[in-house]
mmCIF file of C-alpha atoms in Angstrom:
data_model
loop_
_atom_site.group_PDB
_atom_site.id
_atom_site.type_symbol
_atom_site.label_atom_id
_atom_site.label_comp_id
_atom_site.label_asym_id
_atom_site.label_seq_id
_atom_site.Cartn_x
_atom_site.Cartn_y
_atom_site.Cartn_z
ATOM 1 C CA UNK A 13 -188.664 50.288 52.184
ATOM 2 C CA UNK A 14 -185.293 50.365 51.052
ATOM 3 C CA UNK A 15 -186.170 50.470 47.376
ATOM 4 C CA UNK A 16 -188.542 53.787 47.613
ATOM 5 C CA UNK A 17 -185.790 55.645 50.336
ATOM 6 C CA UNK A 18 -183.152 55.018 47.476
ATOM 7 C CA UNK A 19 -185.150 56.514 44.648
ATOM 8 C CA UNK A 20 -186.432 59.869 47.104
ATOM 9 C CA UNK A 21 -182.475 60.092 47.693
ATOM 10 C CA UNK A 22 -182.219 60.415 43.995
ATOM 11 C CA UNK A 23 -185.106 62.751 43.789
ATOM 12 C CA UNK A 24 -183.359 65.606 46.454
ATOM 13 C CA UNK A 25 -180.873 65.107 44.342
ATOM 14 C CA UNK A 26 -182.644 65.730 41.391
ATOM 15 C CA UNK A 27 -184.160 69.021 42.656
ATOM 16 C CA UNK A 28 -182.351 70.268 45.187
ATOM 17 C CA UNK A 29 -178.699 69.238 44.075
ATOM 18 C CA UNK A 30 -178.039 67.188 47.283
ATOM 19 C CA UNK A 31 -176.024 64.151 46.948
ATOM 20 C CA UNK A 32 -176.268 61.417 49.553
ATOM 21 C CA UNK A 33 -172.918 61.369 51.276
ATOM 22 C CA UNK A 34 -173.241 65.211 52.846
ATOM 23 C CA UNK A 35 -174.296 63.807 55.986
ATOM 24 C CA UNK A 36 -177.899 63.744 55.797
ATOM 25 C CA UNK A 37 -180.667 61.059 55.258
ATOM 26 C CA UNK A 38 -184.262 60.523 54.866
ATOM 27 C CA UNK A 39 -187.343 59.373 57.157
ATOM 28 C CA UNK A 40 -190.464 57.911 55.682
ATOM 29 C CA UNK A 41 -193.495 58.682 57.089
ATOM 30 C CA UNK A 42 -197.206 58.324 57.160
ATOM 31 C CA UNK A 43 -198.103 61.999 55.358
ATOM 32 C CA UNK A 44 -195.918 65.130 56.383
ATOM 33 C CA UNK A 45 -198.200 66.049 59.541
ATOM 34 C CA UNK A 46 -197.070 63.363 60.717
ATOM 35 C CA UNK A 47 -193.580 63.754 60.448
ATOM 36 C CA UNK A 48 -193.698 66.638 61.694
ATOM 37 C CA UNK A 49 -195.192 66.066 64.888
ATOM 38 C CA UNK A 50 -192.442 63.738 65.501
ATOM 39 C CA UNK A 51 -189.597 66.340 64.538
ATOM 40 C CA UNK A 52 -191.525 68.569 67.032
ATOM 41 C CA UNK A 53 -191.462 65.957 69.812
ATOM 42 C CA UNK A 54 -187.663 65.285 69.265
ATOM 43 C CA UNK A 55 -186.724 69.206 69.583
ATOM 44 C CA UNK A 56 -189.280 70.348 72.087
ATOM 45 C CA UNK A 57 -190.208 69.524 75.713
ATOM 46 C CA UNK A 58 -193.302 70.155 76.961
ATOM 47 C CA UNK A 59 -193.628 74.324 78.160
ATOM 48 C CA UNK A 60 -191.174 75.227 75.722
ATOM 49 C CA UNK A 61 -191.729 78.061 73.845
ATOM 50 C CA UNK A 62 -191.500 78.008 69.674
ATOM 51 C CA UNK A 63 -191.296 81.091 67.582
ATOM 52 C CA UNK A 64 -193.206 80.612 64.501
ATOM 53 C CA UNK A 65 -194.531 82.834 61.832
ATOM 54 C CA UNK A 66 -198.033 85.103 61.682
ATOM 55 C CA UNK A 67 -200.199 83.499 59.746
ATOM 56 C CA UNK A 68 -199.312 80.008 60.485
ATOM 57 C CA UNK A 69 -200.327 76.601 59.637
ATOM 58 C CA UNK A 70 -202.966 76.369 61.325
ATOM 59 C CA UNK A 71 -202.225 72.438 62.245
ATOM 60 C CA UNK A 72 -199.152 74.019 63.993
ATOM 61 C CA UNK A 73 -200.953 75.458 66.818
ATOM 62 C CA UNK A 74 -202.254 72.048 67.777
ATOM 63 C CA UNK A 75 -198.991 70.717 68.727
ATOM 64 C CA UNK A 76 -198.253 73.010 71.928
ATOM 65 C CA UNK A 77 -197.486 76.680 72.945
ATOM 66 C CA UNK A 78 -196.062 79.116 69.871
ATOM 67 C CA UNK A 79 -195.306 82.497 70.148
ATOM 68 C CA UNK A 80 -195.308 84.811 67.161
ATOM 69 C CA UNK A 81 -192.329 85.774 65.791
ATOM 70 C CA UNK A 82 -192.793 88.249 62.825
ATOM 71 C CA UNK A 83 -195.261 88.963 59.970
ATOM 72 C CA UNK A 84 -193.374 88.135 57.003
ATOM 73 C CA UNK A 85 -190.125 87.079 56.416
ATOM 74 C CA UNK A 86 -187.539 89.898 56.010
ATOM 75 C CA UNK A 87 -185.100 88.487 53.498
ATOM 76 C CA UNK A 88 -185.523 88.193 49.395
ATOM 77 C CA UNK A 89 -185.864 84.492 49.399
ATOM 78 C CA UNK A 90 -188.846 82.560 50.053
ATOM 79 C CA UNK A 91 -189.397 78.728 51.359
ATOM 80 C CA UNK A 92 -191.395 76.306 49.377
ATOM 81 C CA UNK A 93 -194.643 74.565 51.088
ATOM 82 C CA UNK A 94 -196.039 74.182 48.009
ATOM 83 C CA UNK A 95 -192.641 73.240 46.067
ATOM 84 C CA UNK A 96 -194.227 70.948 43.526
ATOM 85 C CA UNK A 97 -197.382 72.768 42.841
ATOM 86 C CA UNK A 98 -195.648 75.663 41.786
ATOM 87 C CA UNK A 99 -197.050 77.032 38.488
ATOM 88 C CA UNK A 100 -195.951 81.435 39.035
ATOM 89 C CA UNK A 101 -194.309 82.634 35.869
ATOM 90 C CA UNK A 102 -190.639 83.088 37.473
ATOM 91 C CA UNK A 103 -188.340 80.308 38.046
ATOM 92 C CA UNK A 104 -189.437 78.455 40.925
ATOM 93 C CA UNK A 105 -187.385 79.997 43.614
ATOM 94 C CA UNK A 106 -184.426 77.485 45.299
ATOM 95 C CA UNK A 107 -185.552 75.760 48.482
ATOM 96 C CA UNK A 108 -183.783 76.190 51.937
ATOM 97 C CA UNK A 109 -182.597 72.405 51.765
ATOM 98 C CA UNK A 110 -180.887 73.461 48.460
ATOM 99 C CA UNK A 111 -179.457 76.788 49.652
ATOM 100 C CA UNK A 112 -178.124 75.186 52.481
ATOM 101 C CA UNK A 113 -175.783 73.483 50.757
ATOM 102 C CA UNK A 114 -174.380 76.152 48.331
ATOM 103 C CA UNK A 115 -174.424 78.929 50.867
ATOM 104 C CA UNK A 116 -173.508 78.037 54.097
ATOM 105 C CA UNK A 117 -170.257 76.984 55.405
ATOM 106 C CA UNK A 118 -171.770 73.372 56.481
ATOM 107 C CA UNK A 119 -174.901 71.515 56.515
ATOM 108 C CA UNK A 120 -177.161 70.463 58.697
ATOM 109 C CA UNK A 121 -179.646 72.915 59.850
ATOM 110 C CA UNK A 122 -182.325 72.651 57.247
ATOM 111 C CA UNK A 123 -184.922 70.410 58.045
ATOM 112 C CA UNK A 124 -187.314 69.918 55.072
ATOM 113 C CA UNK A 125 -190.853 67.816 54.945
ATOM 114 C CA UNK A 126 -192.112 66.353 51.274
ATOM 115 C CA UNK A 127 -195.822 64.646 50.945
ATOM 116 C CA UNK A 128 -197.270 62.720 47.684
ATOM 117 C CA UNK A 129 -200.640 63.799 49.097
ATOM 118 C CA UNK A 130 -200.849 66.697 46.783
ATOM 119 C CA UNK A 131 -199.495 65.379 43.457
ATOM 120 C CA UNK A 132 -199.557 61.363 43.717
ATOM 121 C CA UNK A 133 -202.377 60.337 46.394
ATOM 122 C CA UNK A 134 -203.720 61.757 49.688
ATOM 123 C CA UNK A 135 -204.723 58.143 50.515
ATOM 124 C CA UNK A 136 -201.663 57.003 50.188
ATOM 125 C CA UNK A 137 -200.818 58.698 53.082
ATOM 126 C CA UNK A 138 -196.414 58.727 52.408
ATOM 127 C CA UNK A 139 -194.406 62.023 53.223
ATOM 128 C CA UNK A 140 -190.664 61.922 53.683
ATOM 129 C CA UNK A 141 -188.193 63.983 55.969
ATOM 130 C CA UNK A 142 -184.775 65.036 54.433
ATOM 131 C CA UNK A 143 -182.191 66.677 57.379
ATOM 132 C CA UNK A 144 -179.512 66.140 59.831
ATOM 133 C CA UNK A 145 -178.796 62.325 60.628
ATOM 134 C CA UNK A 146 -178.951 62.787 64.371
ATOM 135 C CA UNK A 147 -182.860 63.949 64.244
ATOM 136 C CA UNK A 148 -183.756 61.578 61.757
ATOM 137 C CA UNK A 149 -182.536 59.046 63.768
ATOM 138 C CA UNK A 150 -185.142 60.267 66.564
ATOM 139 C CA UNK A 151 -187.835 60.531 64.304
ATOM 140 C CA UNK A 152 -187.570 56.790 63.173
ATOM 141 C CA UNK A 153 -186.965 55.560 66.819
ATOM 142 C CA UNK A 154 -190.417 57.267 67.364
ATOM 143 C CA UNK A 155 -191.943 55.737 64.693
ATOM 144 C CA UNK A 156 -190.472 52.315 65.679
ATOM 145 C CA UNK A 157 -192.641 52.820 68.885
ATOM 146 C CA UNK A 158 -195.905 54.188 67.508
ATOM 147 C CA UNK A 159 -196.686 53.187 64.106
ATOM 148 C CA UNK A 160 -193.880 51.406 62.890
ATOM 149 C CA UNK A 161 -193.631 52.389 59.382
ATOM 150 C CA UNK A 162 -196.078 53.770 56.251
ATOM 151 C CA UNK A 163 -198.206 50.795 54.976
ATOM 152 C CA UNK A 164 -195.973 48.678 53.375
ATOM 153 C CA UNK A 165 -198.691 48.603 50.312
ATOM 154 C CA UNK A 166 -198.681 51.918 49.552
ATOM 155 C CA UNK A 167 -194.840 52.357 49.740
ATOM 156 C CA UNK A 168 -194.417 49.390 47.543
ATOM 157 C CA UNK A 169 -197.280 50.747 44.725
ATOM 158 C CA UNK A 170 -195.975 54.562 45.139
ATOM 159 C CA UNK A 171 -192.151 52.803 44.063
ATOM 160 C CA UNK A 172 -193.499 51.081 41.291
ATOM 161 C CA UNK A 173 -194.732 53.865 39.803
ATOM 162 C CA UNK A 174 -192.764 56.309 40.377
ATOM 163 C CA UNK A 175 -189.512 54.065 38.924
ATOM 164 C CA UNK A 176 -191.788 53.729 36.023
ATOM 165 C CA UNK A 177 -192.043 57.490 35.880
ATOM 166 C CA UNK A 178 -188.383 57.723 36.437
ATOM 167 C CA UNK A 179 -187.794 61.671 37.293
ATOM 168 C CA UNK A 180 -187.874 63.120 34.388
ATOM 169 C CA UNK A 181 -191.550 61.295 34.150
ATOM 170 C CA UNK A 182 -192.671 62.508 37.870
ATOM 171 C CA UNK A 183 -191.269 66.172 37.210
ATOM 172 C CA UNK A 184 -193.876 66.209 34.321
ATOM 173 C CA UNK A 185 -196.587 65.088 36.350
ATOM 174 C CA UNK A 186 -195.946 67.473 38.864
ATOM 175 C CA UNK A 187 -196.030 70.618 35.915
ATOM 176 C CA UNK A 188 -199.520 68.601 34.610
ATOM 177 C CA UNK A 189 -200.633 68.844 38.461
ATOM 178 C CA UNK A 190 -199.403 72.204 39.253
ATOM 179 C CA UNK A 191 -201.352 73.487 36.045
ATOM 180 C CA UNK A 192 -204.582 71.585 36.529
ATOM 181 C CA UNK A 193 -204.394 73.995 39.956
ATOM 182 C CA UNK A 194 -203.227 77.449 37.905
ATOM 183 C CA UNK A 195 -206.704 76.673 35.795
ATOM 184 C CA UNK A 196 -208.373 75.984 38.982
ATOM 185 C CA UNK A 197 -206.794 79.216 40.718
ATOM 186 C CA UNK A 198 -207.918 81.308 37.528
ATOM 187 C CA UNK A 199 -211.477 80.300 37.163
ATOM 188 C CA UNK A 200 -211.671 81.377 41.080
ATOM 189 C CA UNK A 201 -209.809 84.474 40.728
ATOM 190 C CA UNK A 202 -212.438 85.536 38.084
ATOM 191 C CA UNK A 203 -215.335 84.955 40.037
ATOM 192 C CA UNK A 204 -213.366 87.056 42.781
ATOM 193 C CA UNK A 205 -212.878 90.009 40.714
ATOM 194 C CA UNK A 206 -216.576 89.650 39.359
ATOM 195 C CA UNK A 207 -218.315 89.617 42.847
ATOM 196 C CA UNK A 208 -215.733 91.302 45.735
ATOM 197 C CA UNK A 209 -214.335 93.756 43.560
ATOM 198 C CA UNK A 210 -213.990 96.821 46.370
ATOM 199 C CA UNK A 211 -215.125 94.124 48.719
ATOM 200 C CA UNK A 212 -211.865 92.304 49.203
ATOM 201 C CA UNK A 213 -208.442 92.446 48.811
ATOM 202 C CA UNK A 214 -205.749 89.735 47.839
ATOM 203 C CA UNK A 215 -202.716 88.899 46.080
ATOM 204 C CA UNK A 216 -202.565 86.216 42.740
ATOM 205 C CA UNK A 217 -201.140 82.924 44.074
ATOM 206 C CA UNK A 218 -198.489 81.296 42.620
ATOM 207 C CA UNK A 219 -198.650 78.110 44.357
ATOM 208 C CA UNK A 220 -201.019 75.692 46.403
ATOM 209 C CA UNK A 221 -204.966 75.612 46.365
ATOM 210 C CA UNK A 222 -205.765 78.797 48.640
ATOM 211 C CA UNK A 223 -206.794 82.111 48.072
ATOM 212 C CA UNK A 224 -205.511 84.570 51.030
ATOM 213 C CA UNK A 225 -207.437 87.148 51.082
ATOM 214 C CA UNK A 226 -209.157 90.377 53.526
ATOM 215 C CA UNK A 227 -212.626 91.353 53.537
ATOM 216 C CA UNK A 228 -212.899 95.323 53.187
ATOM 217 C CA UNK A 229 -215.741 95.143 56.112
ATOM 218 C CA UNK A 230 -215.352 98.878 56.640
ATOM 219 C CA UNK A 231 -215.174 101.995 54.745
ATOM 220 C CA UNK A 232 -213.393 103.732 57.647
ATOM 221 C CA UNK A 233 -209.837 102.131 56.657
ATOM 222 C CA UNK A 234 -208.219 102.771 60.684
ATOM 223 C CA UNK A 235 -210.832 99.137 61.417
ATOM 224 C CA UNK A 236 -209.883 96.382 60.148
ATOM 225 C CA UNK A 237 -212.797 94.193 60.917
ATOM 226 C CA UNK A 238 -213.174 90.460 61.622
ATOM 227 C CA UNK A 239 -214.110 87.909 59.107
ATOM 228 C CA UNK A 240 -215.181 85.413 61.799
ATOM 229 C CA UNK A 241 -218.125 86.582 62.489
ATOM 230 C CA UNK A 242 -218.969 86.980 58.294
ATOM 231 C CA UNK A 243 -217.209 83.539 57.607
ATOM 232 C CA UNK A 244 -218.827 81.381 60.508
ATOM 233 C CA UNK A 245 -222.526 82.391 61.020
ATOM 234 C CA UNK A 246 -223.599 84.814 57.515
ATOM 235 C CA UNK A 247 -221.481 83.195 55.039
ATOM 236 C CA UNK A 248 -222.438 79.671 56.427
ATOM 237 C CA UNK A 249 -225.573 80.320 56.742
ATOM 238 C CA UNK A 250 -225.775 80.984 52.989
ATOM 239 C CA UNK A 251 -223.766 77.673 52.096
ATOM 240 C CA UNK A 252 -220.121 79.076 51.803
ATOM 241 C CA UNK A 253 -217.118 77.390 53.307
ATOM 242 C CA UNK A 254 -214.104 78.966 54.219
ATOM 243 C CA UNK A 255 -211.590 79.384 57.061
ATOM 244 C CA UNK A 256 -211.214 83.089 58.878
ATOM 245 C CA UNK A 257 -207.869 84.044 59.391
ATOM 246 C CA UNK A 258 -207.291 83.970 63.062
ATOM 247 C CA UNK A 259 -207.294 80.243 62.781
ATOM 248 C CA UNK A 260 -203.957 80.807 61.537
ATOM 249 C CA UNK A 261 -203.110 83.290 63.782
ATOM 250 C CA UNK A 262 -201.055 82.290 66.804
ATOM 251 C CA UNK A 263 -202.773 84.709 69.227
ATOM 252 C CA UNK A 264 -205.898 84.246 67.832
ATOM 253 C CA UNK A 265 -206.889 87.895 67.761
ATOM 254 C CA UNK A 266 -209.174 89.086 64.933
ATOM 255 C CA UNK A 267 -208.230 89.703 61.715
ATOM 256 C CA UNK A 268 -210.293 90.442 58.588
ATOM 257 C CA UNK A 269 -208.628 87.897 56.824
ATOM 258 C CA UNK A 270 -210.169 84.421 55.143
ATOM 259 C CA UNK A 271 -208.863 81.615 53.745
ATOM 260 C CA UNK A 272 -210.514 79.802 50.901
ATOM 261 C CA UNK A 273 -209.806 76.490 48.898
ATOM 262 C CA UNK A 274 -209.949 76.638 44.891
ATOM 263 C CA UNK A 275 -209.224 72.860 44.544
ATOM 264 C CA UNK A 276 -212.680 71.097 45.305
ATOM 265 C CA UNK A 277 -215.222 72.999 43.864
ATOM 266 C CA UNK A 278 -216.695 72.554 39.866
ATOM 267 C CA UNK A 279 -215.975 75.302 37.733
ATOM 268 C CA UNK A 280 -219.980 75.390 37.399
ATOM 269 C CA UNK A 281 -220.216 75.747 41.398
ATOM 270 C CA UNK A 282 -217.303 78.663 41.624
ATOM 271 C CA UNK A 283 -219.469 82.156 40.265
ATOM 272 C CA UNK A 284 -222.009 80.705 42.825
ATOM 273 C CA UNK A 285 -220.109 80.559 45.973
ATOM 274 C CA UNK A 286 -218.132 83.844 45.464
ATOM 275 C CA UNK A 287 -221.393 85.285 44.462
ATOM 276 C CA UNK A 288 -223.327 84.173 47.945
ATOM 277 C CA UNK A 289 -219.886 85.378 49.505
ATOM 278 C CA UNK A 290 -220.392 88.914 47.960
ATOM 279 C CA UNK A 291 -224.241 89.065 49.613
ATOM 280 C CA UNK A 292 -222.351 87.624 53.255
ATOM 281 C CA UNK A 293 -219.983 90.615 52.735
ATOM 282 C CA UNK A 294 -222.529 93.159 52.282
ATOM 283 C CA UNK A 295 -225.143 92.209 54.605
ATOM 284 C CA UNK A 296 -221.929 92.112 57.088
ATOM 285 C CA UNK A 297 -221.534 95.830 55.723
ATOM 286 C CA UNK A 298 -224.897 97.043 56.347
ATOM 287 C CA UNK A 299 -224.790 95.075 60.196
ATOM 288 C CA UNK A 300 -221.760 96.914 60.784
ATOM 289 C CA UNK A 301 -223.275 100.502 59.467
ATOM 290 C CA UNK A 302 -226.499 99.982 61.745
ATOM 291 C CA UNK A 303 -224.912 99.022 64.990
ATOM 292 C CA UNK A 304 -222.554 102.379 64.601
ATOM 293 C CA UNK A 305 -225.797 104.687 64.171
ATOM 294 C CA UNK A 306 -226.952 103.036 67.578
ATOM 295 C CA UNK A 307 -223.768 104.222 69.022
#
């Protein structure tokens, strides 16, 4: 709809300090997964190879072959999956789309994806592309042959509201959402340092709903151990949901890392989990300890 594409202009604008006449435009979608499928479809054939980075999304590996490129990124700046649920005590760092424009000769190579899932709706089910014209331009004629378009319902309630919001109004929302998560990210963090002090080791988030963090399975520090084994059968066995990190892990080898969501679960619920977590670990321990001695 031609009324929500002109205010989302306004918003990259807005944020990122790009202006509409730099020769690139927007694509609406139905969520950000799904535009990015599409991207992926318009830039790679089936076979090809795609460097990507270790951990991944772990909805990227669904798409088709990747091959991992590096660990972590080897440059000061940082990109922004979590751009609007940012709540670290720096300045939010600039995104690529912005940098793009103020540090390289000519745009055109930045391809960034936006959602409202996070901060408006996940039913809603709207996320937006912002790029170069000519792969926009694929991504809509694949949309013009699958699903045609985001429901015209939500598109037309999401522009109401957010013109009544005007940006100012949705950049406030977006600190009010991005707190409600620091709160929810500190009241897990506590129960973390309660129950797997020793047991685990992790870094504060600054943004998003996950805690990334490694089980310290071993006390010989050369074996790094693998979480999948805790995570899937002891850990679920006591009632404890969580990912283990090879899911995100384009080889799939193991890794002793887990991820585990902060946004769901009542504050009353949190010293709980962490706490059945904690006896997972340590039975995991003393499993671990046992099978050596039979060695």
């Amino acid at each position: 709809m031609k009324p929500l594409l002109d205010w989302l202009f306004g918003l990259q604008e807005y944020f990122h300090g790009r202006k509409r006449d730099e020769g690139w435009r927007i694509s609406v979608g139905s969520g950000s997964q799904d535009l990015i499928y599409k991207a992926v479809n318009a830039l790679v054939n089936p076979g090809d190879p795609v460097l990507v980075e270790s951990p991944v999304y772990a909805w990227v590996l669904t798409i088709g072959g990747v091959l991992p490129m590096f660990s972590n990124l080897d440059c000061e700046q940082i990109d922004d999956p979590y751009y609007y649920l940012y709540y670290g005590k720096e300045p939010r760092y600039p995104s690529y789309f912005a940098l793009e424009r103020t540090e390289l000769p000519q745009v055109g190579r930045v391809l960034r994806f936006d959602s409202f899932s996070k901060i408006l709706s996940a039913g809603m089910r709207i996320g937006f592309a912002s790029g170069p014209e000519p792969l926009l331009r694929s991504i809509d004629m694949d949309t013009a042959t699958s699903n045609l378009q985001s429901s015209s319902l939500t598109q037309a309630i999401a522009t109401t509201l957010l013109k009544a919001w005007g940006y100012d109004g949705f950049s406030a929302h977006t600190d009010h959402v991005a707190d409600f998560y620091r709160q929810k990210r500190d009241i897990f963090e506590n129960a973390m340092k309660k129950h797997l002090k020793g047991l685990a080791e992790w870094d504060t988030p600054e943004a998003g709903m996950f805690f990334w963090f490694k089980l310290v399975l071993s006390d010989d520090n050369l074996e790094e151990g693998d979480s999948r084994a805790v995570i899937e059968t002891t850990a679920f066995n006591r009632g404890v949901l969580a990912l283990p990190g090879t899911a995100f892990l384009p080889n799939g080898r193991k890794t002793a890392y887990v991820r585990a969501a902060f946004s769901l679960t009542p504050e009353e619920d949190v010293d709980i989990a962490v706490g059945r977590l904690r006896e997972a670990i340590l039975d995991a321990k003393e499993e671990l300890k046992k099978a050596k001695k039979e060695i």
